[in-house]
Amino acid sequence: MKTIKSSFVTILIVFICLLAACKTLPPKEEIKEPLIISRRLTAKGILTAPQLASFFIQNNEEQDPAHILKFAQYYIDEAAAENINSDIAFIQMCLETGFLRFGGLVQPEWHNYCGLGAISKEQPGCIFETEELGVRAHIQHLQAYATTEDIPLKKELVDPRYNWVHKTKFALTMGDMARSWAADPEYACKLEKLLERLEESAGGLSGQARQ
């Protein structure tokens, strides 16, 4: 009887020790799935204004963070109105303007964020009165590429080249724009690299997948 009791006590002590050891083990590191942004022009953007603005400031610290936050929100709001992917639109703006450094034909005060109408010194590009209207024109230009003429705009037309695009261009994905938006054969590759950097910067969301 004493032997049985002793064995029971020993097992109980071992169990308590194991239980205590488990409590002191460091918690397992949470595994986060990689954030993946859709490459479809008509997909819903998944990033917030702070995420977009944070990525932008990482690449151009000279800009005012509060201003870029507001600027990023313009892209989210205008894209949502026209069912356009705000993440792609924002990253295209970053590429086209060199993160708002410009330096080409288009001048900063023109609020032209995608090189609309910028062809030569004689045709340096379209001019818009405000940042918001410039963003709207960019989104409308993407909407013209990604849809057919039977899908109307929700907001008043400000893109002067909108109807021309509907008759001549069509692109479903970011990659398709390499063959229609720009003459640069590396255009889609440049967009893809920037988008991958944005995914890495904004990581932490889970359950998102390419559509």
PDB file of C-alpha atoms in Angstrom:
ATOM      1  CA  MET A   1       0.000   0.000   0.000  1.00  0.00           C
ATOM      2  CA  LYS A   2       2.871   2.381   0.891  1.00  0.00           C
ATOM      3  CA  THR A   3       4.518   1.551  -2.456  1.00  0.00           C
ATOM      4  CA  ILE A   4       1.352   2.430  -4.399  1.00  0.00           C
ATOM      5  CA  LYS A   5       0.933   5.657  -2.431  1.00  0.00           C
ATOM      6  CA  SER A   6       4.546   6.580  -2.997  1.00  0.00           C
ATOM      7  CA  SER A   7       4.249   5.942  -6.740  1.00  0.00           C
ATOM      8  CA  PHE A   8       1.118   8.095  -6.911  1.00  0.00           C
ATOM      9  CA  VAL A   9       2.885  10.951  -5.135  1.00  0.00           C
ATOM     10  CA  THR A  10       5.849  10.667  -7.501  1.00  0.00           C
ATOM     11  CA  ILE A  11       3.594  10.782 -10.592  1.00  0.00           C
ATOM     12  CA  LEU A  12       1.731  13.781  -9.131  1.00  0.00           C
ATOM     13  CA  ILE A  13       4.994  15.636  -8.523  1.00  0.00           C
ATOM     14  CA  VAL A  14       6.204  14.911 -12.074  1.00  0.00           C
ATOM     15  CA  PHE A  15       2.879  16.113 -13.490  1.00  0.00           C
ATOM     16  CA  ILE A  16       3.057  19.362 -11.512  1.00  0.00           C
ATOM     17  CA  CYS A  17       6.631  19.956 -12.667  1.00  0.00           C
ATOM     18  CA  LEU A  18       5.670  19.390 -16.304  1.00  0.00           C
ATOM     19  CA  LEU A  19       2.722  21.744 -15.945  1.00  0.00           C
ATOM     20  CA  ALA A  20       4.964  24.423 -14.458  1.00  0.00           C
ATOM     21  CA  ALA A  21       7.498  23.952 -17.233  1.00  0.00           C
ATOM     22  CA  CYS A  22       4.828  24.417 -19.904  1.00  0.00           C
ATOM     23  CA  LYS A  23       3.749  27.697 -18.357  1.00  0.00           C
ATOM     24  CA  THR A  24       7.290  29.043 -18.478  1.00  0.00           C
ATOM     25  CA  LEU A  25       7.876  28.171 -22.134  1.00  0.00           C
ATOM     26  CA  PRO A  26       7.994  31.248 -24.372  1.00  0.00           C
ATOM     27  CA  PRO A  27       4.845  31.704 -26.485  1.00  0.00           C
ATOM     28  CA  LYS A  28       5.056  30.519 -30.048  1.00  0.00           C
ATOM     29  CA  GLU A  29       5.724  33.299 -32.513  1.00  0.00           C
ATOM     30  CA  GLU A  30       2.583  34.161 -34.457  1.00  0.00           C
ATOM     31  CA  ILE A  31       2.900  33.224 -38.118  1.00  0.00           C
ATOM     32  CA  LYS A  32       1.423  35.847 -40.397  1.00  0.00           C
ATOM     33  CA  GLU A  33       0.405  35.113 -43.934  1.00  0.00           C
ATOM     34  CA  PRO A  34       1.994  37.403 -46.515  1.00  0.00           C
ATOM     35  CA  LEU A  35      -0.127  40.288 -47.727  1.00  0.00           C
ATOM     36  CA  ILE A  36      -0.943  39.937 -51.412  1.00  0.00           C
ATOM     37  CA  ILE A  37      -2.552  42.756 -53.388  1.00  0.00           C
ATOM     38  CA  SER A  38      -4.744  41.926 -56.367  1.00  0.00           C
ATOM     39  CA  ARG A  39      -3.260  42.835 -59.739  1.00  0.00           C
ATOM     40  CA  ARG A  40      -6.713  43.321 -61.274  1.00  0.00           C
ATOM     41  CA  LEU A  41      -7.595  46.938 -62.042  1.00  0.00           C
ATOM     42  CA  THR A  42     -11.208  46.478 -60.954  1.00  0.00           C
ATOM     43  CA  ALA A  43     -10.428  44.654 -57.704  1.00  0.00           C
ATOM     44  CA  LYS A  44     -11.016  46.356 -54.385  1.00  0.00           C
ATOM     45  CA  GLY A  45      -7.954  47.983 -52.840  1.00  0.00           C
ATOM     46  CA  ILE A  46      -7.115  46.501 -49.428  1.00  0.00           C
ATOM     47  CA  LEU A  47      -4.678  49.013 -47.955  1.00  0.00           C
ATOM     48  CA  THR A  48      -5.564  51.944 -45.726  1.00  0.00           C
ATOM     49  CA  ALA A  49      -4.426  55.536 -46.164  1.00  0.00           C
ATOM     50  CA  PRO A  50      -1.869  55.187 -43.318  1.00  0.00           C
ATOM     51  CA  GLN A  51      -0.375  52.097 -44.987  1.00  0.00           C
ATOM     52  CA  LEU A  52      -0.098  53.825 -48.364  1.00  0.00           C
ATOM     53  CA  ALA A  53       1.265  57.001 -46.809  1.00  0.00           C
ATOM     54  CA  SER A  54       3.815  55.086 -44.738  1.00  0.00           C
ATOM     55  CA  PHE A  55       5.190  53.393 -47.850  1.00  0.00           C
ATOM     56  CA  PHE A  56       5.337  56.706 -49.683  1.00  0.00           C
ATOM     57  CA  ILE A  57       7.244  58.474 -46.890  1.00  0.00           C
ATOM     58  CA  GLN A  58       9.734  55.596 -46.777  1.00  0.00           C
ATOM     59  CA  ASN A  59      10.592  56.540 -50.358  1.00  0.00           C
ATOM     60  CA  ASN A  60      10.368  60.323 -50.101  1.00  0.00           C
ATOM     61  CA  GLU A  61      10.986  61.690 -46.619  1.00  0.00           C
ATOM     62  CA  GLU A  62      10.874  65.275 -47.893  1.00  0.00           C
ATOM     63  CA  GLN A  63       7.088  65.184 -48.137  1.00  0.00           C
ATOM     64  CA  ASP A  64       4.836  66.140 -45.215  1.00  0.00           C
ATOM     65  CA  PRO A  65       3.332  62.909 -43.760  1.00  0.00           C
ATOM     66  CA  ALA A  66       0.022  64.617 -42.935  1.00  0.00           C
ATOM     67  CA  HIS A  67      -0.299  65.867 -46.494  1.00  0.00           C
ATOM     68  CA  ILE A  68       0.507  62.452 -47.982  1.00  0.00           C
ATOM     69  CA  LEU A  69      -2.027  60.807 -45.657  1.00  0.00           C
ATOM     70  CA  LYS A  70      -4.732  63.099 -47.040  1.00  0.00           C
ATOM     71  CA  PHE A  71      -3.442  62.526 -50.579  1.00  0.00           C
ATOM     72  CA  ALA A  72      -3.607  58.739 -50.123  1.00  0.00           C
ATOM     73  CA  GLN A  73      -7.192  59.045 -48.895  1.00  0.00           C
ATOM     74  CA  TYR A  74      -8.090  60.830 -52.135  1.00  0.00           C
ATOM     75  CA  TYR A  75      -6.921  57.736 -54.020  1.00  0.00           C
ATOM     76  CA  ILE A  76      -8.948  55.395 -51.807  1.00  0.00           C
ATOM     77  CA  ASP A  77     -12.136  57.476 -52.059  1.00  0.00           C
ATOM     78  CA  GLU A  78     -11.953  58.187 -55.779  1.00  0.00           C
ATOM     79  CA  ALA A  79     -11.069  54.580 -56.611  1.00  0.00           C
ATOM     80  CA  ALA A  80     -13.911  53.237 -54.477  1.00  0.00           C
ATOM     81  CA  ALA A  81     -16.384  55.465 -56.324  1.00  0.00           C
ATOM     82  CA  GLU A  82     -15.384  54.010 -59.701  1.00  0.00           C
ATOM     83  CA  ASN A  83     -14.642  50.412 -58.585  1.00  0.00           C
ATOM     84  CA  ILE A  84     -10.930  50.713 -59.328  1.00  0.00           C
ATOM     85  CA  ASN A  85      -8.060  49.150 -57.365  1.00  0.00           C
ATOM     86  CA  SER A  86      -6.723  52.001 -55.212  1.00  0.00           C
ATOM     87  CA  ASP A  87      -3.530  50.092 -54.370  1.00  0.00           C
ATOM     88  CA  ILE A  88      -2.542  49.821 -58.034  1.00  0.00           C
ATOM     89  CA  ALA A  89      -3.562  53.412 -58.756  1.00  0.00           C
ATOM     90  CA  PHE A  90      -1.458  54.715 -55.870  1.00  0.00           C
ATOM     91  CA  ILE A  91       1.588  52.673 -56.843  1.00  0.00           C
ATOM     92  CA  GLN A  92       1.245  53.848 -60.451  1.00  0.00           C
ATOM     93  CA  MET A  93       1.260  57.439 -59.215  1.00  0.00           C
ATOM     94  CA  CYS A  94       4.478  56.685 -57.315  1.00  0.00           C
ATOM     95  CA  LEU A  95       6.098  55.348 -60.484  1.00  0.00           C
ATOM     96  CA  GLU A  96       4.840  58.066 -62.832  1.00  0.00           C
ATOM     97  CA  THR A  97       5.836  60.974 -60.559  1.00  0.00           C
ATOM     98  CA  GLY A  98       8.913  59.499 -58.874  1.00  0.00           C
ATOM     99  CA  PHE A  99       7.083  59.711 -55.526  1.00  0.00           C
ATOM    100  CA  LEU A 100       5.964  63.275 -56.354  1.00  0.00           C
ATOM    101  CA  ARG A 101       9.459  64.426 -57.270  1.00  0.00           C
ATOM    102  CA  PHE A 102       8.401  64.758 -60.939  1.00  0.00           C
ATOM    103  CA  GLY A 103      11.369  65.982 -63.007  1.00  0.00           C
ATOM    104  CA  GLY A 104       9.989  65.226 -66.478  1.00  0.00           C
ATOM    105  CA  LEU A 105       7.545  67.054 -68.727  1.00  0.00           C
ATOM    106  CA  VAL A 106       4.807  67.252 -66.087  1.00  0.00           C
ATOM    107  CA  GLN A 107       5.161  69.931 -63.412  1.00  0.00           C
ATOM    108  CA  PRO A 108       4.072  69.428 -59.752  1.00  0.00           C
ATOM    109  CA  GLU A 109       1.574  72.307 -59.780  1.00  0.00           C
ATOM    110  CA  TRP A 110      -0.345  70.676 -62.632  1.00  0.00           C
ATOM    111  CA  HIS A 111      -1.694  67.940 -60.327  1.00  0.00           C
ATOM    112  CA  ASN A 112      -1.202  65.403 -63.117  1.00  0.00           C
ATOM    113  CA  TYR A 113      -0.289  62.162 -61.347  1.00  0.00           C
ATOM    114  CA  CYS A 114      -0.218  59.659 -64.195  1.00  0.00           C
ATOM    115  CA  GLY A 115       1.329  61.545 -67.090  1.00  0.00           C
ATOM    116  CA  LEU A 116      -2.000  62.256 -68.766  1.00  0.00           C
ATOM    117  CA  GLY A 117      -1.353  63.799 -72.182  1.00  0.00           C
ATOM    118  CA  ALA A 118       2.405  64.061 -71.601  1.00  0.00           C
ATOM    119  CA  ILE A 119       3.790  63.326 -75.047  1.00  0.00           C
ATOM    120  CA  SER A 120       6.413  65.951 -75.935  1.00  0.00           C
ATOM    121  CA  LYS A 121       7.611  69.484 -75.157  1.00  0.00           C
ATOM    122  CA  GLU A 122       4.810  70.718 -77.401  1.00  0.00           C
ATOM    123  CA  GLN A 123       2.319  68.498 -75.502  1.00  0.00           C
ATOM    124  CA  PRO A 124       3.710  68.329 -71.947  1.00  0.00           C
ATOM    125  CA  GLY A 125       0.537  67.079 -70.266  1.00  0.00           C
ATOM    126  CA  CYS A 126      -2.878  67.903 -68.831  1.00  0.00           C
ATOM    127  CA  ILE A 127      -3.385  70.411 -66.025  1.00  0.00           C
ATOM    128  CA  PHE A 128      -5.910  70.053 -63.165  1.00  0.00           C
ATOM    129  CA  GLU A 129      -6.910  72.729 -60.671  1.00  0.00           C
ATOM    130  CA  THR A 130      -6.568  70.701 -57.478  1.00  0.00           C
ATOM    131  CA  GLU A 131      -4.959  67.535 -56.139  1.00  0.00           C
ATOM    132  CA  GLU A 132      -8.348  65.895 -55.749  1.00  0.00           C
ATOM    133  CA  LEU A 133      -9.299  66.558 -59.369  1.00  0.00           C
ATOM    134  CA  GLY A 134      -5.910  65.290 -60.512  1.00  0.00           C
ATOM    135  CA  VAL A 135      -6.427  62.051 -58.598  1.00  0.00           C
ATOM    136  CA  ARG A 136      -9.962  61.779 -59.983  1.00  0.00           C
ATOM    137  CA  ALA A 137      -8.671  62.116 -63.540  1.00  0.00           C
ATOM    138  CA  HIS A 138      -6.121  59.360 -62.892  1.00  0.00           C
ATOM    139  CA  ILE A 139      -8.789  57.020 -61.517  1.00  0.00           C
ATOM    140  CA  GLN A 140     -11.130  57.800 -64.410  1.00  0.00           C
ATOM    141  CA  HIS A 141      -8.357  57.037 -66.882  1.00  0.00           C
ATOM    142  CA  LEU A 142      -7.847  53.630 -65.258  1.00  0.00           C
ATOM    143  CA  GLN A 143     -11.600  53.060 -65.303  1.00  0.00           C
ATOM    144  CA  ALA A 144     -11.613  53.782 -69.024  1.00  0.00           C
ATOM    145  CA  TYR A 145      -8.920  51.143 -69.546  1.00  0.00           C
ATOM    146  CA  ALA A 146     -10.564  48.517 -67.351  1.00  0.00           C
ATOM    147  CA  THR A 147     -14.194  48.778 -68.513  1.00  0.00           C
ATOM    148  CA  THR A 148     -16.315  48.997 -71.618  1.00  0.00           C
ATOM    149  CA  GLU A 149     -18.391  52.012 -72.645  1.00  0.00           C
ATOM    150  CA  ASP A 150     -21.569  50.599 -71.105  1.00  0.00           C
ATOM    151  CA  ILE A 151     -20.165  51.123 -67.576  1.00  0.00           C
ATOM    152  CA  PRO A 152     -20.629  54.838 -66.786  1.00  0.00           C
ATOM    153  CA  LEU A 153     -18.583  56.931 -64.385  1.00  0.00           C
ATOM    154  CA  LYS A 154     -20.112  57.732 -61.004  1.00  0.00           C
ATOM    155  CA  LYS A 155     -18.531  61.194 -60.807  1.00  0.00           C
ATOM    156  CA  GLU A 156     -18.404  64.063 -63.282  1.00  0.00           C
ATOM    157  CA  LEU A 157     -15.875  63.463 -66.062  1.00  0.00           C
ATOM    158  CA  VAL A 158     -12.610  65.398 -65.660  1.00  0.00           C
ATOM    159  CA  ASP A 159     -10.268  63.180 -67.713  1.00  0.00           C
ATOM    160  CA  PRO A 160     -10.001  64.838 -71.166  1.00  0.00           C
ATOM    161  CA  ARG A 161      -8.720  61.596 -72.758  1.00  0.00           C
ATOM    162  CA  TYR A 162     -11.359  59.307 -71.243  1.00  0.00           C
ATOM    163  CA  ASN A 163     -13.514  58.695 -74.330  1.00  0.00           C
ATOM    164  CA  TRP A 164     -10.494  58.151 -76.574  1.00  0.00           C
ATOM    165  CA  VAL A 165      -9.254  55.347 -74.307  1.00  0.00           C
ATOM    166  CA  HIS A 166     -12.621  53.580 -74.353  1.00  0.00           C
ATOM    167  CA  LYS A 167     -12.416  53.347 -78.121  1.00  0.00           C
ATOM    168  CA  THR A 168      -8.801  52.208 -78.378  1.00  0.00           C
ATOM    169  CA  LYS A 169      -7.528  50.559 -75.169  1.00  0.00           C
ATOM    170  CA  PHE A 170      -8.480  47.777 -72.775  1.00  0.00           C
ATOM    171  CA  ALA A 171      -6.624  46.288 -69.810  1.00  0.00           C
ATOM    172  CA  LEU A 172      -7.866  43.901 -67.126  1.00  0.00           C
ATOM    173  CA  THR A 173      -4.703  43.680 -65.055  1.00  0.00           C
ATOM    174  CA  MET A 174      -1.688  45.735 -64.143  1.00  0.00           C
ATOM    175  CA  GLY A 175       0.386  43.607 -66.508  1.00  0.00           C
ATOM    176  CA  ASP A 176      -1.908  44.424 -69.436  1.00  0.00           C
ATOM    177  CA  MET A 177      -1.017  48.099 -69.121  1.00  0.00           C
ATOM    178  CA  ALA A 178       2.505  47.381 -70.369  1.00  0.00           C
ATOM    179  CA  ARG A 179       1.035  46.850 -73.802  1.00  0.00           C
ATOM    180  CA  SER A 180      -1.277  49.842 -73.783  1.00  0.00           C
ATOM    181  CA  TRP A 181      -0.459  52.539 -71.197  1.00  0.00           C
ATOM    182  CA  ALA A 182       3.252  53.128 -71.775  1.00  0.00           C
ATOM    183  CA  ALA A 183       5.750  52.504 -74.535  1.00  0.00           C
ATOM    184  CA  ASP A 184       8.318  51.318 -71.986  1.00  0.00           C
ATOM    185  CA  PRO A 185       8.575  47.491 -72.354  1.00  0.00           C
ATOM    186  CA  GLU A 186       9.607  47.314 -68.688  1.00  0.00           C
ATOM    187  CA  TYR A 187       6.574  49.273 -67.481  1.00  0.00           C
ATOM    188  CA  ALA A 188       4.671  46.327 -66.009  1.00  0.00           C
ATOM    189  CA  CYS A 189       7.845  44.991 -64.404  1.00  0.00           C
ATOM    190  CA  LYS A 190       8.504  48.350 -62.723  1.00  0.00           C
ATOM    191  CA  LEU A 191       4.938  48.462 -61.407  1.00  0.00           C
ATOM    192  CA  GLU A 192       5.219  44.883 -60.148  1.00  0.00           C
ATOM    193  CA  LYS A 193       8.443  45.568 -58.251  1.00  0.00           C
ATOM    194  CA  LEU A 194       6.949  48.626 -56.584  1.00  0.00           C
ATOM    195  CA  LEU A 195       3.806  46.702 -55.686  1.00  0.00           C
ATOM    196  CA  GLU A 196       5.859  43.905 -54.134  1.00  0.00           C
ATOM    197  CA  ARG A 197       7.689  46.489 -52.036  1.00  0.00           C
ATOM    198  CA  LEU A 198       4.342  47.932 -50.970  1.00  0.00           C
ATOM    199  CA  GLU A 199       3.130  44.456 -49.955  1.00  0.00           C
ATOM    200  CA  GLU A 200       6.238  43.974 -47.849  1.00  0.00           C
ATOM    201  CA  SER A 201       5.905  47.416 -46.270  1.00  0.00           C
ATOM    202  CA  ALA A 202       2.224  47.054 -45.465  1.00  0.00           C
ATOM    203  CA  GLY A 203       2.419  43.374 -44.404  1.00  0.00           C
ATOM    204  CA  GLY A 204       0.563  42.009 -41.430  1.00  0.00           C
ATOM    205  CA  LEU A 205      -2.853  41.413 -42.964  1.00  0.00           C
ATOM    206  CA  SER A 206      -3.792  37.801 -43.508  1.00  0.00           C
ATOM    207  CA  GLY A 207      -6.162  35.894 -45.699  1.00  0.00           C
ATOM    208  CA  GLN A 208      -5.760  38.162 -48.718  1.00  0.00           C
ATOM    209  CA  ALA A 209      -5.168  36.549 -52.097  1.00  0.00           C
ATOM    210  CA  ARG A 210      -4.621  37.599 -55.665  1.00  0.00           C
ATOM    211  CA  GLN A 211      -7.818  37.679 -57.672  1.00  0.00           C
TER     212      GLN A 211
END
